[in-house]
PDB file of C-alpha atoms in Angstrom:
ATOM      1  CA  UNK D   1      10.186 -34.977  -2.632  1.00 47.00           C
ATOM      2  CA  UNK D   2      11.433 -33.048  -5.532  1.00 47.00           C
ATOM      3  CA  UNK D   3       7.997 -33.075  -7.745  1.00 48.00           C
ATOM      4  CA  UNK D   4       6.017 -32.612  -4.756  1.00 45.00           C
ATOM      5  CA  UNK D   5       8.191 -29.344  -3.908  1.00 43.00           C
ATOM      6  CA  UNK D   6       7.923 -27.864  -7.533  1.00 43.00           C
ATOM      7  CA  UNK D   7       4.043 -28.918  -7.496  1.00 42.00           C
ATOM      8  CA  UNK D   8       3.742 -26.735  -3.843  1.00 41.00           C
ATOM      9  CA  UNK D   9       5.945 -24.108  -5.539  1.00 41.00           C
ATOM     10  CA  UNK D  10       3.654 -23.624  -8.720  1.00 43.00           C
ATOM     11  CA  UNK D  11       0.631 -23.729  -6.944  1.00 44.00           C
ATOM     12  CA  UNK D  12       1.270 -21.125  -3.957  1.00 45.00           C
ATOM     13  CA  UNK D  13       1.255 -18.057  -6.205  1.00 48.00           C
ATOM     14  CA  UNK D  14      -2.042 -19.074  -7.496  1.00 44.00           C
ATOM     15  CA  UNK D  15      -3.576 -19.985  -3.588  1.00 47.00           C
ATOM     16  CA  UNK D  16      -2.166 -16.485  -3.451  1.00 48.00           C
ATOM     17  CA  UNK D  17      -3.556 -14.700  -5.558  1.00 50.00           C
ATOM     18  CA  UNK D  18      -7.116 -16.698  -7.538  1.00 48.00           C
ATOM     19  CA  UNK D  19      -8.385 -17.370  -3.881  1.00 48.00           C
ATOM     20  CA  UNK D  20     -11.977 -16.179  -4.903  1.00 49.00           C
ATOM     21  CA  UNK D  21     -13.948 -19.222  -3.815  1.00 49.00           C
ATOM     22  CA  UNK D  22     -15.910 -16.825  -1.405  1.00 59.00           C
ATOM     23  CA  UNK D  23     -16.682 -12.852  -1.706  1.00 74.00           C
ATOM     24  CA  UNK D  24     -15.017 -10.778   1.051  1.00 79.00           C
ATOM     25  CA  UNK D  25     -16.821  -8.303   2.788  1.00 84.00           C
ATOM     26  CA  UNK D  26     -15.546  -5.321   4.938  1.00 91.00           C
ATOM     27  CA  UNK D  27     -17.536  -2.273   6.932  1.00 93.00           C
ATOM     28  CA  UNK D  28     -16.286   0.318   5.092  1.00 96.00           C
ATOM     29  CA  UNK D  29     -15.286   2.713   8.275  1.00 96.00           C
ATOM     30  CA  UNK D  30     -14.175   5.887   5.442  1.00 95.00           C
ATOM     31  CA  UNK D  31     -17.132   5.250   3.528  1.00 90.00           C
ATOM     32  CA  UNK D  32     -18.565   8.557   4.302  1.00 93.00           C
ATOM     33  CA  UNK D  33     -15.423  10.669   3.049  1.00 93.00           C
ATOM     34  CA  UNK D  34     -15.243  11.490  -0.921  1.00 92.00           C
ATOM     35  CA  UNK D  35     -13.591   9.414  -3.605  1.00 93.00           C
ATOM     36  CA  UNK D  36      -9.501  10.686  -3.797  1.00 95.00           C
ATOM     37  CA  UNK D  37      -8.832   8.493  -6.796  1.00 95.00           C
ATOM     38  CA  UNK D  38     -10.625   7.164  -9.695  1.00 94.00           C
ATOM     39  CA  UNK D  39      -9.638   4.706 -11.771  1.00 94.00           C
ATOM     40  CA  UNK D  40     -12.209   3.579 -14.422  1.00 88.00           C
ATOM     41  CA  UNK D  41     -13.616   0.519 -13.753  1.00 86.00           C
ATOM     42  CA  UNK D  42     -11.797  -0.544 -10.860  1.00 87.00           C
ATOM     43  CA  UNK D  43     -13.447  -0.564  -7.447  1.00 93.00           C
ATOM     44  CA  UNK D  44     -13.032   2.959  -6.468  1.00 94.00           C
ATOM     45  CA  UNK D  45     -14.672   2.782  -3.235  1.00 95.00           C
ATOM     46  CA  UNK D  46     -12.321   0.037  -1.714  1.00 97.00           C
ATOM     47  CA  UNK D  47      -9.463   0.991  -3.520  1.00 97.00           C
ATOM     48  CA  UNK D  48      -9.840   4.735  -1.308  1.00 97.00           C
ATOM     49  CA  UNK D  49     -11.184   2.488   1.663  1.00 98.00           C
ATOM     50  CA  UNK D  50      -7.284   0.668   1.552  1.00 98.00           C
ATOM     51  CA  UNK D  51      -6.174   4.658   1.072  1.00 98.00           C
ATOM     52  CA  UNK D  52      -7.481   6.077   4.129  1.00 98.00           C
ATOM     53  CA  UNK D  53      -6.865   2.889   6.295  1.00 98.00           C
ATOM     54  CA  UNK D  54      -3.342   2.789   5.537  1.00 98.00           C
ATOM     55  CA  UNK D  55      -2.742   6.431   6.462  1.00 97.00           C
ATOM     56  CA  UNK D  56      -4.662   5.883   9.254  1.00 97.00           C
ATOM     57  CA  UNK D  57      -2.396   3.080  10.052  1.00 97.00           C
ATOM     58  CA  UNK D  58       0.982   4.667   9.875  1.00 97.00           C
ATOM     59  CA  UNK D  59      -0.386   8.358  11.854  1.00 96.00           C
ATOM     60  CA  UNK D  60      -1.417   6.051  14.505  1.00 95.00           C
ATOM     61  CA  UNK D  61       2.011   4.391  14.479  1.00 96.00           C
ATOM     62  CA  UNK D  62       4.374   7.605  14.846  1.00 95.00           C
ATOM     63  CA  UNK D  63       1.865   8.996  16.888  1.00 92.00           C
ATOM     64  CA  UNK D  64       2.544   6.528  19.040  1.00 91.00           C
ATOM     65  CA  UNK D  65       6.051   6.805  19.147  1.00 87.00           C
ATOM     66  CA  UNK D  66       5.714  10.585  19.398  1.00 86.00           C
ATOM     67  CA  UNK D  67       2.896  12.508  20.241  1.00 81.00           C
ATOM     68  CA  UNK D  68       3.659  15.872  18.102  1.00 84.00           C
ATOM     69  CA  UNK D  69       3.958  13.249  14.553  1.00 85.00           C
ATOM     70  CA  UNK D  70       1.700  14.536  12.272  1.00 93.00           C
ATOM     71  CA  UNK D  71       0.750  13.308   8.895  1.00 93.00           C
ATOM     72  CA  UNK D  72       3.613  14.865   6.822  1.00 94.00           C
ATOM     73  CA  UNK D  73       6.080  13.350   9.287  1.00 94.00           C
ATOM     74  CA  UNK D  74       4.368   9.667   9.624  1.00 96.00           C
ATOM     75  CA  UNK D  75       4.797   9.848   5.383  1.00 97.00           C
ATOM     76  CA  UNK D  76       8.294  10.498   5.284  1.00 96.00           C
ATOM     77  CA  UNK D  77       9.131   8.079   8.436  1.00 95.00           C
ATOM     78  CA  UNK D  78       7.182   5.390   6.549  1.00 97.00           C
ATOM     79  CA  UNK D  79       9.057   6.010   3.222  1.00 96.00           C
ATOM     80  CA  UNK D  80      12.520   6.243   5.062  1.00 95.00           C
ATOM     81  CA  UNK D  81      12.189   2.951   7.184  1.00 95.00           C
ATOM     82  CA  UNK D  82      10.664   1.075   4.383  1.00 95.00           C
ATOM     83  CA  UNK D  83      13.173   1.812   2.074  1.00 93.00           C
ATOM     84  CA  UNK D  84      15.745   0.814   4.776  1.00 91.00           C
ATOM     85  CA  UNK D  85      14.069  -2.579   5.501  1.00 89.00           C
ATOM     86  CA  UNK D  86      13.486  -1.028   9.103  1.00 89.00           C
ATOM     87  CA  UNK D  87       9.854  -1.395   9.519  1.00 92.00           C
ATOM     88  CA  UNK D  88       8.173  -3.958  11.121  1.00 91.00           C
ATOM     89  CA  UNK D  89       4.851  -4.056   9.670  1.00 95.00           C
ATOM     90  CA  UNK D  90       3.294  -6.330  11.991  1.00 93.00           C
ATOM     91  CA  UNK D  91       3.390  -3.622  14.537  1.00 93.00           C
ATOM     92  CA  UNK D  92       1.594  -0.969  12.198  1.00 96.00           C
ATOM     93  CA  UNK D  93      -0.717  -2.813  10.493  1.00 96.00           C
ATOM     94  CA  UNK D  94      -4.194  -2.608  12.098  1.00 96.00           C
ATOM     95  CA  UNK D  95      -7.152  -5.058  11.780  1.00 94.00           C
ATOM     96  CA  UNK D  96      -9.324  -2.907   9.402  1.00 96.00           C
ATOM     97  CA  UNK D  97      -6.364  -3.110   7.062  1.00 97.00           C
ATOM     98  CA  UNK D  98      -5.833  -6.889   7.543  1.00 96.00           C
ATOM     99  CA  UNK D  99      -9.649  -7.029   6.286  1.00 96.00           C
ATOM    100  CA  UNK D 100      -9.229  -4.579   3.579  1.00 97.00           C
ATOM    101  CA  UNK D 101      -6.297  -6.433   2.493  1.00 97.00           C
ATOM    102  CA  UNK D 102      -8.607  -9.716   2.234  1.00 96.00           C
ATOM    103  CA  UNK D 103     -10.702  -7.796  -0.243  1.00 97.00           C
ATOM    104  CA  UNK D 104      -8.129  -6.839  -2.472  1.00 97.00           C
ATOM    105  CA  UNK D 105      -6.444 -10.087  -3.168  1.00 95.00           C
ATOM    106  CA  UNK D 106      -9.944 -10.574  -4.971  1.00 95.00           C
ATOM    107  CA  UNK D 107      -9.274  -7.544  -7.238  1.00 95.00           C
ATOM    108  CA  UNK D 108      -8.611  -9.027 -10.992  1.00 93.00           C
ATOM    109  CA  UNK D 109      -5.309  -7.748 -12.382  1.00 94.00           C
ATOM    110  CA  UNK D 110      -4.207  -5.937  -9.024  1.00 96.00           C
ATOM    111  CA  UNK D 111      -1.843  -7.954  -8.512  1.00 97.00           C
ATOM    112  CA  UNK D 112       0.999 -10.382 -10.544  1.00 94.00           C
ATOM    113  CA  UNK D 113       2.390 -13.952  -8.963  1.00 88.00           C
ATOM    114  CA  UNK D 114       5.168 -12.947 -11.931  1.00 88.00           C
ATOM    115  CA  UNK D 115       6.401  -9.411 -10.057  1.00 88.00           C
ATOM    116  CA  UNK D 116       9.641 -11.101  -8.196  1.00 82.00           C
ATOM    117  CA  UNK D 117      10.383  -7.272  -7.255  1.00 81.00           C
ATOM    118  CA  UNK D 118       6.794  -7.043  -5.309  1.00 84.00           C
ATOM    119  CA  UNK D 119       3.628  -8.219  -5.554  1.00 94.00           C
ATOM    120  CA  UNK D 120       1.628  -5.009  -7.607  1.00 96.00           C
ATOM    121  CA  UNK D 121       0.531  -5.930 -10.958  1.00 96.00           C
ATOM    122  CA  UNK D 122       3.297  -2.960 -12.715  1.00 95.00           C
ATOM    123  CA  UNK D 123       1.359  -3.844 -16.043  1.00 93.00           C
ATOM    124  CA  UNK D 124      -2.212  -3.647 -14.515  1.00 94.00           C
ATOM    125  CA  UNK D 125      -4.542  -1.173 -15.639  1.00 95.00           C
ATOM    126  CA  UNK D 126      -4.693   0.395 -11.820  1.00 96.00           C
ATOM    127  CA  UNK D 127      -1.267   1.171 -11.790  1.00 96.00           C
ATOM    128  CA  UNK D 128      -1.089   2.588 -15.271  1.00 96.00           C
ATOM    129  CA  UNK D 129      -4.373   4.929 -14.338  1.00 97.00           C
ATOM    130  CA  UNK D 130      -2.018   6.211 -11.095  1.00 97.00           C
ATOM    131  CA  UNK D 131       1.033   6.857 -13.015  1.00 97.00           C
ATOM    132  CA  UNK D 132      -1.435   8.751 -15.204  1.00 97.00           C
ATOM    133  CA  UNK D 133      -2.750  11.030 -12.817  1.00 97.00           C
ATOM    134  CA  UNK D 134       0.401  11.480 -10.495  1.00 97.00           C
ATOM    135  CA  UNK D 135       0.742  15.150 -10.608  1.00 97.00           C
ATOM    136  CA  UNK D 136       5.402  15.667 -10.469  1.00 97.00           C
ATOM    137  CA  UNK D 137       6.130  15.272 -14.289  1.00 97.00           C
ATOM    138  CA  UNK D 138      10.156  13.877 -13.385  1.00 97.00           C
ATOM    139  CA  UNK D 139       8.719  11.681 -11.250  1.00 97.00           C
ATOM    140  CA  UNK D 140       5.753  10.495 -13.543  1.00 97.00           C
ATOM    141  CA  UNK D 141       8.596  10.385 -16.091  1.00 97.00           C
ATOM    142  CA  UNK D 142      10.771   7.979 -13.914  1.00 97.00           C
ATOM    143  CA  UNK D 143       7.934   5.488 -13.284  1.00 97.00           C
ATOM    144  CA  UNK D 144       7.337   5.387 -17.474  1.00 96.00           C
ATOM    145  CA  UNK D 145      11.229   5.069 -18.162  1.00 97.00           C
ATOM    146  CA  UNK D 146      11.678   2.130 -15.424  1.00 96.00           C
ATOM    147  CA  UNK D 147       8.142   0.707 -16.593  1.00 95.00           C
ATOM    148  CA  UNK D 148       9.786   0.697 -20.214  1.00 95.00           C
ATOM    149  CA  UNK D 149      13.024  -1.512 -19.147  1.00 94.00           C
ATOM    150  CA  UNK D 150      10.862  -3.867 -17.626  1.00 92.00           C
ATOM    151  CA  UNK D 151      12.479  -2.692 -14.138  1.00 93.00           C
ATOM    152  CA  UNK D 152      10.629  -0.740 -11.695  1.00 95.00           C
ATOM    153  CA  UNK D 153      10.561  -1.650  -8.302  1.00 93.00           C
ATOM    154  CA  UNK D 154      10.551  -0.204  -4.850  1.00 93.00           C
ATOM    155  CA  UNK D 155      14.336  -0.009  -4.082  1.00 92.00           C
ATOM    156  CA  UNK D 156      14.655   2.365  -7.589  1.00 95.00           C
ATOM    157  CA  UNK D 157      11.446   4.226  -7.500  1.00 96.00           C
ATOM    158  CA  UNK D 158      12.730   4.875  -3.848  1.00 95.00           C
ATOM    159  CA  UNK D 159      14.661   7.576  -3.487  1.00 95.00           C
ATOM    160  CA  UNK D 160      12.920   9.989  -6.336  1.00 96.00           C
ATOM    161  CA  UNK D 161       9.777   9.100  -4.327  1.00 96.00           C
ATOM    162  CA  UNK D 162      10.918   9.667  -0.946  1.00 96.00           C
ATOM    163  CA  UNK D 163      12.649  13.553  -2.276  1.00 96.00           C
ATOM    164  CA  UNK D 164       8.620  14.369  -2.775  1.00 96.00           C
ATOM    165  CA  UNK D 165       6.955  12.152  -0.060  1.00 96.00           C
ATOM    166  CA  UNK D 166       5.219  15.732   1.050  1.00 96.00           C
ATOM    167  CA  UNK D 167       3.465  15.541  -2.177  1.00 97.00           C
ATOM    168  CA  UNK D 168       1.378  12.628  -0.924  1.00 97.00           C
ATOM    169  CA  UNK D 169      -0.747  14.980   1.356  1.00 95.00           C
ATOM    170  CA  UNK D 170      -2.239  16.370  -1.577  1.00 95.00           C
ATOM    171  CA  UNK D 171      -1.600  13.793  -4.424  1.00 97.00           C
ATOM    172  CA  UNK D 172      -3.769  11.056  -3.277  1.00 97.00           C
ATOM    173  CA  UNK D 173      -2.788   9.102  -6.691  1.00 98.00           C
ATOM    174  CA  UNK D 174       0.848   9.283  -5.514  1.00 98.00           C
ATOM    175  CA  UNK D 175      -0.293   8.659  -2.038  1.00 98.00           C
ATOM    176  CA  UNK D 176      -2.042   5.091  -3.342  1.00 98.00           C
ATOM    177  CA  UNK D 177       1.145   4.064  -5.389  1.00 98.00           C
ATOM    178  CA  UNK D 178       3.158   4.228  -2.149  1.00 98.00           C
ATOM    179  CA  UNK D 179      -0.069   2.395  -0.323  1.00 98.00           C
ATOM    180  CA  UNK D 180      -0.546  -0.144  -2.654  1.00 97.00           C
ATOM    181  CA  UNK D 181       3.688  -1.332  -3.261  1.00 97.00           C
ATOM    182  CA  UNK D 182       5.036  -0.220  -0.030  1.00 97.00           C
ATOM    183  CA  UNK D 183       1.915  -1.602   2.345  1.00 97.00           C
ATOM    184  CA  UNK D 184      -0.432  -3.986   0.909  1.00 97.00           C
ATOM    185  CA  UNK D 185       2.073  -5.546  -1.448  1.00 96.00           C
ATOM    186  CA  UNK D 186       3.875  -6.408   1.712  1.00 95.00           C
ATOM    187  CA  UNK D 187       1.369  -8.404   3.976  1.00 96.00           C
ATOM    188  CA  UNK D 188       1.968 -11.255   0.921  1.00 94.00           C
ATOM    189  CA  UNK D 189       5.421 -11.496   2.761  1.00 92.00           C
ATOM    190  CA  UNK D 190       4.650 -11.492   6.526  1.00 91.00           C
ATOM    191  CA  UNK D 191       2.826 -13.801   9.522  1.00 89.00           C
ATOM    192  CA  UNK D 192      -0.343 -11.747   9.445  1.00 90.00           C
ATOM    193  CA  UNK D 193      -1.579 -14.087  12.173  1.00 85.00           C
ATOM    194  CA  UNK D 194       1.020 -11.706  15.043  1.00 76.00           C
ATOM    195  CA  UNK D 195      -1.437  -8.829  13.905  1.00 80.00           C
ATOM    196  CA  UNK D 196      -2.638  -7.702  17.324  1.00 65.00           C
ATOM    197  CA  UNK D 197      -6.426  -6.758  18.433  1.00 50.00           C
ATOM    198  CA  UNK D 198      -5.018  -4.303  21.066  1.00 50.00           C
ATOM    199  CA  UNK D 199      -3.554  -1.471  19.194  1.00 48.00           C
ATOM    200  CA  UNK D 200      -5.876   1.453  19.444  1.00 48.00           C
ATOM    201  CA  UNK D 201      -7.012   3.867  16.214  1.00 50.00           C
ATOM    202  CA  UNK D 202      -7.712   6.967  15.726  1.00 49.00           C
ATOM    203  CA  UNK D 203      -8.969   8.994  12.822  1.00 54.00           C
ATOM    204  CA  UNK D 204      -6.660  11.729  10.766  1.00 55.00           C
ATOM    205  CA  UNK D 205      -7.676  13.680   7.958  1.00 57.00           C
ATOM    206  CA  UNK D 206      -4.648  13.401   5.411  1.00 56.00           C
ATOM    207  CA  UNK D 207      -6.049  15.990   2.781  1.00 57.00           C
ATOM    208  CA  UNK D 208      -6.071  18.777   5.890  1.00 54.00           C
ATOM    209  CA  UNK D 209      -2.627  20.800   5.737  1.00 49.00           C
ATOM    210  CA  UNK D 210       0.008  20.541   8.838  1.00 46.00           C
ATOM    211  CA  UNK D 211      -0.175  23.432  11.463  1.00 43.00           C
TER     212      UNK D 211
END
């Protein structure tokens, strides 16, 4: 059983992650609202498509558990319960982002079998371009110095990030580093079969200031 094991081991990460035997397609529901992020060549319009679906996803959440949530709130209860292991993402996640999710496995480079600390690709040309353009210098600085030693990962990058989780309303580069590690990188992890049909959505615009 041994070499069978070791054989299932090795080739997992790369079901995981070179599945590209057929092209995903998604409706692209935020199609109509302007490009947040660029990145070069990378695929701009479903890397903001994952954006707005994900803050979709957690409004709709804490909405849910209290009506007067708004968008700065449903940031810094995301960032709080994730870095707590407290969130049970099978309740937030919503179909559009199971689908969206589909299409970015496909994404070359966007993710590393290697990253035993996630699942994001922390030498990738994506996250390099949103380290780039995130706008707080300490915290850009933080992300190069634990790049550097080989070490970031979401329990370190934490805290600094959750002290300026407001900044996400308006830094939509910041905004996709915390959607791309602390959401997408973990439906790898999870039963997305439990991921309900039932749960209703609504629409919020993240880039429109709190009352």
């Amino acid at each position: 059983m041994k070499p069978l094991l070791k054989i299932i081991t090795i080739a997992l990460p790369l079901i995981l992650f070179n599945c590209k035997n057929e092209t995903v397609k998604i409706e692209y529901k935020y199609g109509n609202k302007s490009a947040v992020m660029t990145c070069g060549d990378a695929n701009t319009k479903l890397y903001n498509e994952a954006l707005y679906s994900f803050e979709d996803d957690i409004f709709n959440y804490y909405k849910k558990q209290n009506f007067k949530s708004n968008p700065t709130n449903a940031y810094a209860q995301f960032l709080r319960n994730a870095l707590y292991g407290n969130l049970k993402y099978e309740d937030i996640i919503s179909e559009h982002s199971l689908k969206v999710f589909e299409a970015l496995k496909q994404e070359d480079g966007l993710w590393s079998a290697e990253n035993t600390n996630g699942h994001l690709n922390y030498n990738g040309v994506f996250l390099t371009c949103i380290i780039e353009n995130i706008k707080d210098a300490d915290l850009k600085t933080t992300f190069k110095s634990l790049i550097s030693i080989n070490d970031l990962r979401p329990k370190l990058i934490g805290p600094p990030l959750y002290s300026v989780y407001r900044n996400a309303l308006n830094d939509k580069y910041l905004a996709a580093y915390i959607a791309f590690d602390f959401y997408y990188s973990k439906f790898f992890d999870i039963d997305l079969t439990k991921i309900g049909s039932d749960k209703p959505e609504s629409k919020v615009d993240f880039n429109k200031k709190p009352e």
